[in-house]
PDB file of C-alpha atoms in Angstrom:
ATOM      1  CA  MET A 284      97.613  98.823  76.634  1.00 92.00           C
ATOM      2  CA  LYS A 285      95.411  96.250  79.200  1.00 97.00           C
ATOM      3  CA  ASN A 286      92.572  97.756  82.118  1.00 99.00           C
ATOM      4  CA  ILE A 287      93.557  96.214  85.517  1.00 99.00           C
ATOM      5  CA  VAL A 288      91.890  96.497  88.596  1.00 99.00           C
ATOM      6  CA  ILE A 289      93.994  96.834  91.840  1.00 99.00           C
ATOM      7  CA  ILE A 290      92.353  96.097  94.774  1.00 98.00           C
ATOM      8  CA  GLY A 291      94.220  97.059  98.946  1.00 96.00           C
ATOM      9  CA  CYS A 292      96.791  99.304  96.294  1.00 96.00           C
ATOM     10  CA  GLY A 293      98.263 101.474  98.595  1.00 93.00           C
ATOM     11  CA  GLN A 294     100.543  99.762 100.278  1.00 92.00           C
ATOM     12  CA  GLY A 295     103.083  97.250  99.874  1.00 94.00           C
ATOM     13  CA  ILE A 296     102.640  94.079  97.589  1.00 96.00           C
ATOM     14  CA  GLY A 297      99.232  95.861  95.741  1.00 96.00           C
ATOM     15  CA  PHE A 298     101.263  99.028  95.718  1.00 96.00           C
ATOM     16  CA  ALA A 299     104.317  96.975  93.577  1.00 97.00           C
ATOM     17  CA  ALA A 300     101.938  95.966  91.295  1.00 98.00           C
ATOM     18  CA  ALA A 301     100.682  98.917  90.789  1.00 97.00           C
ATOM     19  CA  LYS A 302     104.110 100.665  90.146  1.00 97.00           C
ATOM     20  CA  ILE A 303     105.151  98.445  87.473  1.00 97.00           C
ATOM     21  CA  LEU A 304     101.830  97.816  86.135  1.00 98.00           C
ATOM     22  CA  SER A 305     100.702 101.569  85.593  1.00 97.00           C
ATOM     23  CA  GLU A 306     103.746 101.874  83.417  1.00 96.00           C
ATOM     24  CA  ASN A 307     102.287  99.626  80.620  1.00 95.00           C
ATOM     25  CA  HIS A 308      98.751 100.020  81.644  1.00 98.00           C
ATOM     26  CA  ASN A 309      95.378 101.740  82.459  1.00 98.00           C
ATOM     27  CA  VAL A 310      95.369 100.726  86.412  1.00 98.00           C
ATOM     28  CA  ILE A 311      92.732 101.326  88.524  1.00 98.00           C
ATOM     29  CA  GLY A 312      93.452 101.343  91.669  1.00 98.00           C
ATOM     30  CA  ILE A 313      91.668 100.978  95.016  1.00 98.00           C
ATOM     31  CA  SER A 314      92.009 100.907  97.475  1.00 96.00           C
ATOM     32  CA  ARG A 315      91.729 102.372 101.739  1.00 92.00           C
ATOM     33  CA  THR A 316      94.487 103.429 102.213  1.00 87.00           C
ATOM     34  CA  GLU A 317      95.819 107.210 100.540  1.00 85.00           C
ATOM     35  CA  ASN A 318      98.993 108.362 100.212  1.00 82.00           C
ATOM     36  CA  THR A 319     101.273 110.120  98.623  1.00 84.00           C
ATOM     37  CA  GLU A 320     103.089 108.374  97.037  1.00 88.00           C
ATOM     38  CA  ILE A 321     100.034 106.447  95.147  1.00 88.00           C
ATOM     39  CA  LYS A 322      98.718 109.466  94.791  1.00 84.00           C
ATOM     40  CA  ASN A 323     101.897 109.709  92.615  1.00 90.00           C
ATOM     41  CA  LEU A 324     101.359 106.727  90.572  1.00 94.00           C
ATOM     42  CA  ASN A 325      99.675 107.157  87.044  1.00 94.00           C
ATOM     43  CA  ILE A 326      96.455 105.400  87.763  1.00 97.00           C
ATOM     44  CA  GLN A 327      92.943 106.291  88.070  1.00 97.00           C
ATOM     45  CA  PHE A 328      92.971 106.259  92.024  1.00 96.00           C
ATOM     46  CA  HIS A 329      89.460 105.467  93.738  1.00 97.00           C
ATOM     47  CA  PRO A 330      90.079 105.877  97.893  1.00 96.00           C
ATOM     48  CA  MET A 331      87.419 103.206  99.686  1.00 96.00           C
ATOM     49  CA  ASP A 332      87.739  99.888 101.521  1.00 96.00           C
ATOM     50  CA  ILE A 333      86.061  96.974  99.442  1.00 96.00           C
ATOM     51  CA  LEU A 334      84.381  95.734 102.223  1.00 96.00           C
ATOM     52  CA  SER A 335      81.731  98.663 103.560  1.00 96.00           C
ATOM     53  CA  GLY A 336      81.889 100.476  99.580  1.00 96.00           C
ATOM     54  CA  ASN A 337      80.348 100.462  97.186  1.00 97.00           C
ATOM     55  CA  LEU A 338      81.612  99.115  93.934  1.00 97.00           C
ATOM     56  CA  ASN A 339      78.851 100.420  91.694  1.00 96.00           C
ATOM     57  CA  GLU A 340      80.101 104.653  92.535  1.00 96.00           C
ATOM     58  CA  ILE A 341      83.305 103.726  90.258  1.00 97.00           C
ATOM     59  CA  ILE A 342      83.235 103.834  86.414  1.00 97.00           C
ATOM     60  CA  PHE A 343      84.902 100.802  84.843  1.00 98.00           C
ATOM     61  CA  PRO A 344      86.516  99.666  81.905  1.00 98.00           C
ATOM     62  CA  GLU A 345      84.148  97.849  79.789  1.00 98.00           C
ATOM     63  CA  VAL A 346      86.757  95.673  79.115  1.00 99.00           C
ATOM     64  CA  ILE A 347      88.924  94.494  82.440  1.00 99.00           C
ATOM     65  CA  ASP A 348      91.864  92.518  81.645  1.00 99.00           C
ATOM     66  CA  GLY A 349      92.937  91.762  85.160  1.00 99.00           C
ATOM     67  CA  LEU A 350      92.011  92.002  88.452  1.00 99.00           C
ATOM     68  CA  VAL A 351      94.396  91.563  91.458  1.00 99.00           C
ATOM     69  CA  TYR A 352      93.305  91.558  94.561  1.00 99.00           C
ATOM     70  CA  ALA A 353      95.245  92.442  97.352  1.00 97.00           C
ATOM     71  CA  PRO A 354      94.523  93.003 100.740  1.00 94.00           C
ATOM     72  CA  GLY A 355      95.195  90.815 103.684  1.00 84.00           C
ATOM     73  CA  SER A 356      95.875  90.590 107.589  1.00 82.00           C
ATOM     74  CA  ILE A 357      98.513  89.074 109.658  1.00 84.00           C
ATOM     75  CA  ASN A 358      96.087  88.253 112.970  1.00 87.00           C
ATOM     76  CA  LEU A 359      99.214  85.860 114.755  1.00 91.00           C
ATOM     77  CA  LYS A 360      97.889  84.021 118.050  1.00 93.00           C
ATOM     78  CA  PRO A 361      97.769  81.509 120.007  1.00 97.00           C
ATOM     79  CA  PHE A 362      94.861  79.552 119.577  1.00 97.00           C
ATOM     80  CA  ASN A 363      93.084  80.225 123.362  1.00 97.00           C
ATOM     81  CA  ARG A 364      93.302  84.219 122.351  1.00 97.00           C
ATOM     82  CA  LEU A 365      91.734  84.022 119.276  1.00 97.00           C
ATOM     83  CA  SER A 366      88.235  85.064 118.623  1.00 97.00           C
ATOM     84  CA  ILE A 367      85.273  84.070 116.926  1.00 98.00           C
ATOM     85  CA  GLU A 368      85.455  87.498 115.828  1.00 97.00           C
ATOM     86  CA  ASP A 369      89.092  87.134 114.492  1.00 97.00           C
ATOM     87  CA  PHE A 370      88.355  84.361 112.080  1.00 97.00           C
ATOM     88  CA  GLU A 371      85.786  86.772 110.924  1.00 98.00           C
ATOM     89  CA  ASN A 372      87.815  89.091 110.683  1.00 97.00           C
ATOM     90  CA  ASP A 373      90.294  87.684 108.391  1.00 97.00           C
ATOM     91  CA  PHE A 374      87.891  85.831 106.469  1.00 98.00           C
ATOM     92  CA  GLU A 375      86.510  89.029 105.561  1.00 98.00           C
ATOM     93  CA  VAL A 376      89.496  91.155 104.067  1.00 97.00           C
ATOM     94  CA  ASN A 377      91.105  87.948 102.584  1.00 97.00           C
ATOM     95  CA  VAL A 378      87.617  86.171 101.411  1.00 98.00           C
ATOM     96  CA  LEU A 379      84.859  87.459 101.138  1.00 98.00           C
ATOM     97  CA  GLY A 380      86.399  91.227  99.869  1.00 98.00           C
ATOM     98  CA  ALA A 381      87.492  88.740  96.561  1.00 99.00           C
ATOM     99  CA  VAL A 382      84.466  87.245  96.122  1.00 99.00           C
ATOM    100  CA  LYS A 383      82.502  90.948  95.679  1.00 98.00           C
ATOM    101  CA  ALA A 384      85.380  92.679  93.377  1.00 99.00           C
ATOM    102  CA  ILE A 385      85.245  89.111  91.497  1.00 99.00           C
ATOM    103  CA  GLN A 386      81.346  89.285  91.221  1.00 99.00           C
ATOM    104  CA  LYS A 387      80.951  92.734  90.494  1.00 98.00           C
ATOM    105  CA  LEU A 388      83.920  92.897  87.514  1.00 99.00           C
ATOM    106  CA  LEU A 389      83.329  89.362  86.095  1.00 99.00           C
ATOM    107  CA  PRO A 390      81.189  90.767  83.512  1.00 99.00           C
ATOM    108  CA  ASN A 391      83.897  93.269  82.845  1.00 99.00           C
ATOM    109  CA  LEU A 392      86.459  90.478  82.572  1.00 99.00           C
ATOM    110  CA  LYS A 393      84.172  87.603  80.059  1.00 98.00           C
ATOM    111  CA  LYS A 394      84.372  90.622  77.710  1.00 98.00           C
ATOM    112  CA  SER A 395      88.352  90.445  77.687  1.00 98.00           C
ATOM    113  CA  GLU A 396      90.246  88.769  74.828  1.00 95.00           C
ATOM    114  CA  SER A 397      92.714  86.984  77.999  1.00 94.00           C
ATOM    115  CA  ALA A 398      91.224  88.057  81.216  1.00 98.00           C
ATOM    116  CA  SER A 399      92.800  86.944  84.725  1.00 99.00           C
ATOM    117  CA  VAL A 400      92.617  87.326  88.383  1.00 99.00           C
ATOM    118  CA  VAL A 401      95.150  87.317  90.968  1.00 99.00           C
ATOM    119  CA  LEU A 402      94.905  86.084  94.420  1.00 99.00           C
ATOM    120  CA  PHE A 403      96.498  86.056  97.730  1.00 98.00           C
ATOM    121  CA  SER A 404      96.524  82.974  99.446  1.00 98.00           C
ATOM    122  CA  SER A 405     100.316  82.497 102.040  1.00 96.00           C
ATOM    123  CA  VAL A 406     103.131  79.949 103.071  1.00 94.00           C
ATOM    124  CA  ALA A 407     100.902  78.947 106.255  1.00 93.00           C
ATOM    125  CA  ALA A 408      98.221  77.141 104.479  1.00 94.00           C
ATOM    126  CA  LYS A 409     100.556  74.646 103.320  1.00 93.00           C
ATOM    127  CA  LEU A 410     102.923  74.545 105.924  1.00 91.00           C
ATOM    128  CA  GLY A 411     101.644  74.311 109.281  1.00 93.00           C
ATOM    129  CA  MET A 412     102.600  76.978 111.672  1.00 90.00           C
ATOM    130  CA  PRO A 413     102.471  77.546 115.191  1.00 93.00           C
ATOM    131  CA  PHE A 414     100.384  81.156 115.588  1.00 94.00           C
ATOM    132  CA  HIS A 415      98.440  81.014 112.317  1.00 95.00           C
ATOM    133  CA  ALA A 416      95.455  79.660 112.567  1.00 97.00           C
ATOM    134  CA  SER A 417      92.996  82.454 111.706  1.00 97.00           C
ATOM    135  CA  ILE A 418      94.991  83.275 108.605  1.00 95.00           C
ATOM    136  CA  SER A 419      96.173  79.205 107.358  1.00 97.00           C
ATOM    137  CA  ALA A 420      92.141  79.066 107.542  1.00 97.00           C
ATOM    138  CA  SER A 421      91.103  82.420 105.689  1.00 98.00           C
ATOM    139  CA  LYS A 422      94.149  81.685 103.073  1.00 98.00           C
ATOM    140  CA  SER A 423      93.149  77.822 102.466  1.00 98.00           C
ATOM    141  CA  ALA A 424      89.638  78.988 101.493  1.00 98.00           C
ATOM    142  CA  VAL A 425      91.344  81.144  98.527  1.00 98.00           C
ATOM    143  CA  GLU A 426      93.017  78.168  97.646  1.00 99.00           C
ATOM    144  CA  GLY A 427      89.425  76.392  96.676  1.00 99.00           C
ATOM    145  CA  LEU A 428      88.211  79.514  95.670  1.00 99.00           C
ATOM    146  CA  THR A 429      91.097  80.323  93.092  1.00 99.00           C
ATOM    147  CA  LYS A 430      90.587  76.122  92.317  1.00 99.00           C
ATOM    148  CA  SER A 431      87.329  76.453  91.875  1.00 99.00           C
ATOM    149  CA  LEU A 432      86.639  79.787  90.358  1.00 99.00           C
ATOM    150  CA  ALA A 433      89.143  78.789  87.560  1.00 99.00           C
ATOM    151  CA  ALA A 434      87.862  75.453  86.894  1.00 99.00           C
ATOM    152  CA  GLU A 435      84.221  77.122  86.496  1.00 99.00           C
ATOM    153  CA  LEU A 436      85.536  80.212  84.070  1.00 99.00           C
ATOM    154  CA  SER A 437      87.749  78.234  81.892  1.00 98.00           C
ATOM    155  CA  ALA A 438      85.566  78.133  79.151  1.00 97.00           C
ATOM    156  CA  GLN A 439      85.413  81.748  79.422  1.00 96.00           C
ATOM    157  CA  LYS A 440      88.662  81.899  78.439  1.00 96.00           C
ATOM    158  CA  VAL A 441      89.889  83.680  82.045  1.00 99.00           C
ATOM    159  CA  ARG A 442      91.976  82.325  84.103  1.00 99.00           C
ATOM    160  CA  VAL A 443      92.858  82.505  88.490  1.00 99.00           C
ATOM    161  CA  ASN A 444      95.748  82.122  90.212  1.00 99.00           C
ATOM    162  CA  ALA A 445      96.520  82.475  93.800  1.00 99.00           C
ATOM    163  CA  ILE A 446     100.425  83.643  94.814  1.00 99.00           C
ATOM    164  CA  ALA A 447     101.417  82.769  98.140  1.00 97.00           C
ATOM    165  CA  PRO A 448     104.192  84.358  99.655  1.00 96.00           C
ATOM    166  CA  SER A 449     106.281  83.523 103.277  1.00 90.00           C
ATOM    167  CA  LEU A 450     106.848  86.882 104.883  1.00 86.00           C
ATOM    168  CA  THR A 451     107.310  89.564 102.750  1.00 83.00           C
ATOM    169  CA  ASP A 452     109.154  93.153 103.711  1.00 77.00           C
ATOM    170  CA  THR A 453     106.002  95.173 104.108  1.00 75.00           C
ATOM    171  CA  ASN A 454     104.111  97.588 106.408  1.00 74.00           C
ATOM    172  CA  LEU A 455     101.472  94.889 106.788  1.00 72.00           C
ATOM    173  CA  ALA A 456     105.062  92.623 108.558  1.00 62.00           C
ATOM    174  CA  SER A 457     106.681  95.454 109.901  1.00 63.00           C
ATOM    175  CA  THR A 458     105.843  94.303 113.404  1.00 74.00           C
ATOM    176  CA  LEU A 459     108.159  90.990 112.462  1.00 68.00           C
ATOM    177  CA  LEU A 460     110.482  92.790 111.324  1.00 66.00           C
ATOM    178  CA  SER A 461     110.711  96.024 113.341  1.00 68.00           C
ATOM    179  CA  THR A 462     114.624  94.799 114.735  1.00 77.00           C
ATOM    180  CA  PRO A 463     117.926  93.637 112.892  1.00 80.00           C
ATOM    181  CA  GLU A 464     117.823  91.027 115.046  1.00 77.00           C
ATOM    182  CA  LYS A 465     114.066  90.322 113.778  1.00 72.00           C
ATOM    183  CA  ARG A 466     114.988  90.413 110.234  1.00 77.00           C
ATOM    184  CA  GLU A 467     117.882  87.846 111.168  1.00 78.00           C
ATOM    185  CA  ALA A 468     116.192  85.679 112.787  1.00 73.00           C
ATOM    186  CA  SER A 469     112.702  86.017 109.979  1.00 69.00           C
ATOM    187  CA  GLY A 470     115.809  85.661 107.708  1.00 70.00           C
ATOM    188  CA  LYS A 471     116.804  82.522 108.983  1.00 78.00           C
ATOM    189  CA  ARG A 472     114.049  80.815 108.784  1.00 81.00           C
ATOM    190  CA  HIS A 473     113.504  80.134 104.711  1.00 79.00           C
ATOM    191  CA  PRO A 474     116.298  77.680 102.938  1.00 82.00           C
ATOM    192  CA  LEU A 475     116.769  81.230 100.778  1.00 88.00           C
ATOM    193  CA  GLN A 476     117.739  83.170 104.063  1.00 85.00           C
ATOM    194  CA  ARG A 477     115.899  86.008 103.760  1.00 86.00           C
ATOM    195  CA  VAL A 478     112.274  87.670 103.801  1.00 85.00           C
ATOM    196  CA  GLY A 479     111.106  88.360 100.294  1.00 86.00           C
ATOM    197  CA  THR A 480     109.805  91.854  99.108  1.00 93.00           C
ATOM    198  CA  ALA A 481     106.671  93.301  97.584  1.00 94.00           C
ATOM    199  CA  ASP A 482     109.227  93.709  93.595  1.00 96.00           C
ATOM    200  CA  GLU A 483     109.578  89.995  94.044  1.00 96.00           C
ATOM    201  CA  ILE A 484     106.299  89.201  94.236  1.00 96.00           C
ATOM    202  CA  ALA A 485     105.019  91.893  92.314  1.00 97.00           C
ATOM    203  CA  LYS A 486     106.907  90.420  89.298  1.00 98.00           C
ATOM    204  CA  MET A 487     105.072  87.354  89.178  1.00 98.00           C
ATOM    205  CA  VAL A 488     101.458  89.567  89.428  1.00 98.00           C
ATOM    206  CA  GLU A 489     103.322  90.795  86.657  1.00 98.00           C
ATOM    207  CA  PHE A 490     103.664  87.632  84.771  1.00 99.00           C
ATOM    208  CA  LEU A 491     100.679  86.014  85.663  1.00 99.00           C
ATOM    209  CA  LEU A 492      98.323  88.943  84.042  1.00 98.00           C
ATOM    210  CA  TYR A 493     100.900  88.863  80.689  1.00 96.00           C
ATOM    211  CA  GLU A 494     100.207  86.482  77.746  1.00 94.00           C
ATOM    212  CA  ASN A 495     103.375  84.485  78.723  1.00 95.00           C
ATOM    213  CA  SER A 496     101.188  82.571  81.384  1.00 98.00           C
ATOM    214  CA  SER A 497      98.256  82.222  79.210  1.00 97.00           C
ATOM    215  CA  TRP A 498      98.472  78.274  79.970  1.00 98.00           C
ATOM    216  CA  ILE A 499      98.523  78.501  83.724  1.00 99.00           C
ATOM    217  CA  THR A 500      94.917  78.828  85.194  1.00 99.00           C
ATOM    218  CA  GLY A 501      94.100  77.045  88.644  1.00 99.00           C
ATOM    219  CA  GLN A 502      97.706  77.340  90.679  1.00 99.00           C
ATOM    220  CA  ILE A 503      98.699  78.384  93.966  1.00 98.00           C
ATOM    221  CA  ILE A 504     102.228  80.192  93.354  1.00 98.00           C
ATOM    222  CA  GLY A 505     104.369  79.398  96.470  1.00 97.00           C
ATOM    223  CA  ILE A 506     106.946  82.663  96.224  1.00 95.00           C
ATOM    224  CA  ASP A 507     108.727  81.684  99.853  1.00 89.00           C
ATOM    225  CA  GLY A 508     112.382  81.458  99.839  1.00 90.00           C
ATOM    226  CA  GLY A 509     112.012  77.293  99.548  1.00 91.00           C
ATOM    227  CA  MET A 510     110.348  77.680 103.015  1.00 87.00           C
ATOM    228  CA  SER A 511     107.084  75.664 101.555  1.00 90.00           C
ATOM    229  CA  ASN A 512     108.972  72.232  99.692  1.00 89.00           C
ATOM    230  CA  ILE A 513     112.580  72.861 100.860  1.00 88.00           C
ATOM    231  CA  LYS A 514     113.840  71.973 104.482  1.00 81.00           C
ATOM    232  CA  LEU A 515     117.458  71.792 105.062  1.00 77.00           C
TER     233      LEU A 515
END
């Protein structure tokens, strides 16, 4: 049984990962979103905003085998309508929150025989899309962080990878999928003709935390219905 910390476990991909992983592992979940569903999971749940909260208030296991940082943002605007605050907020949520969590838990991760850190990028970091300037900038930073940390921590056998999804059916994307017409149009933008699900992404999280992925580090893994590499 592994000790796995999931930050952003209250909804979406983080919740799906917590649900899958809690079946066989000790999961410590942290999220500012607190609801009945998360309370019903067999996890140690701590309601906290990763940016403003104090992680020192939580007693973590001495050894942590996996860290998943799942908070995200969808801030889609024309470039001339984006404020500096928009860029700062996206950077804080996607990058600085991850940095804060990794710095806090790195001593515990180093005590594991095979530790794994899973971060989240976006298809928009690889594929230029209109109205994605802020999210693309922050997620591109996540990819740089992933590769740099993977190199730096490889000697300590701490693996670091990032998943780069395309549009996924979660609460975060609800306004983009709010009608059958929007859902159909979004699906048609992908070679596989549909949007992804949180469970599909969570299964890749599970794989990256397990021994079957023990020779994988420093990778950006696209789960995007073919969007980033295929043009039909």
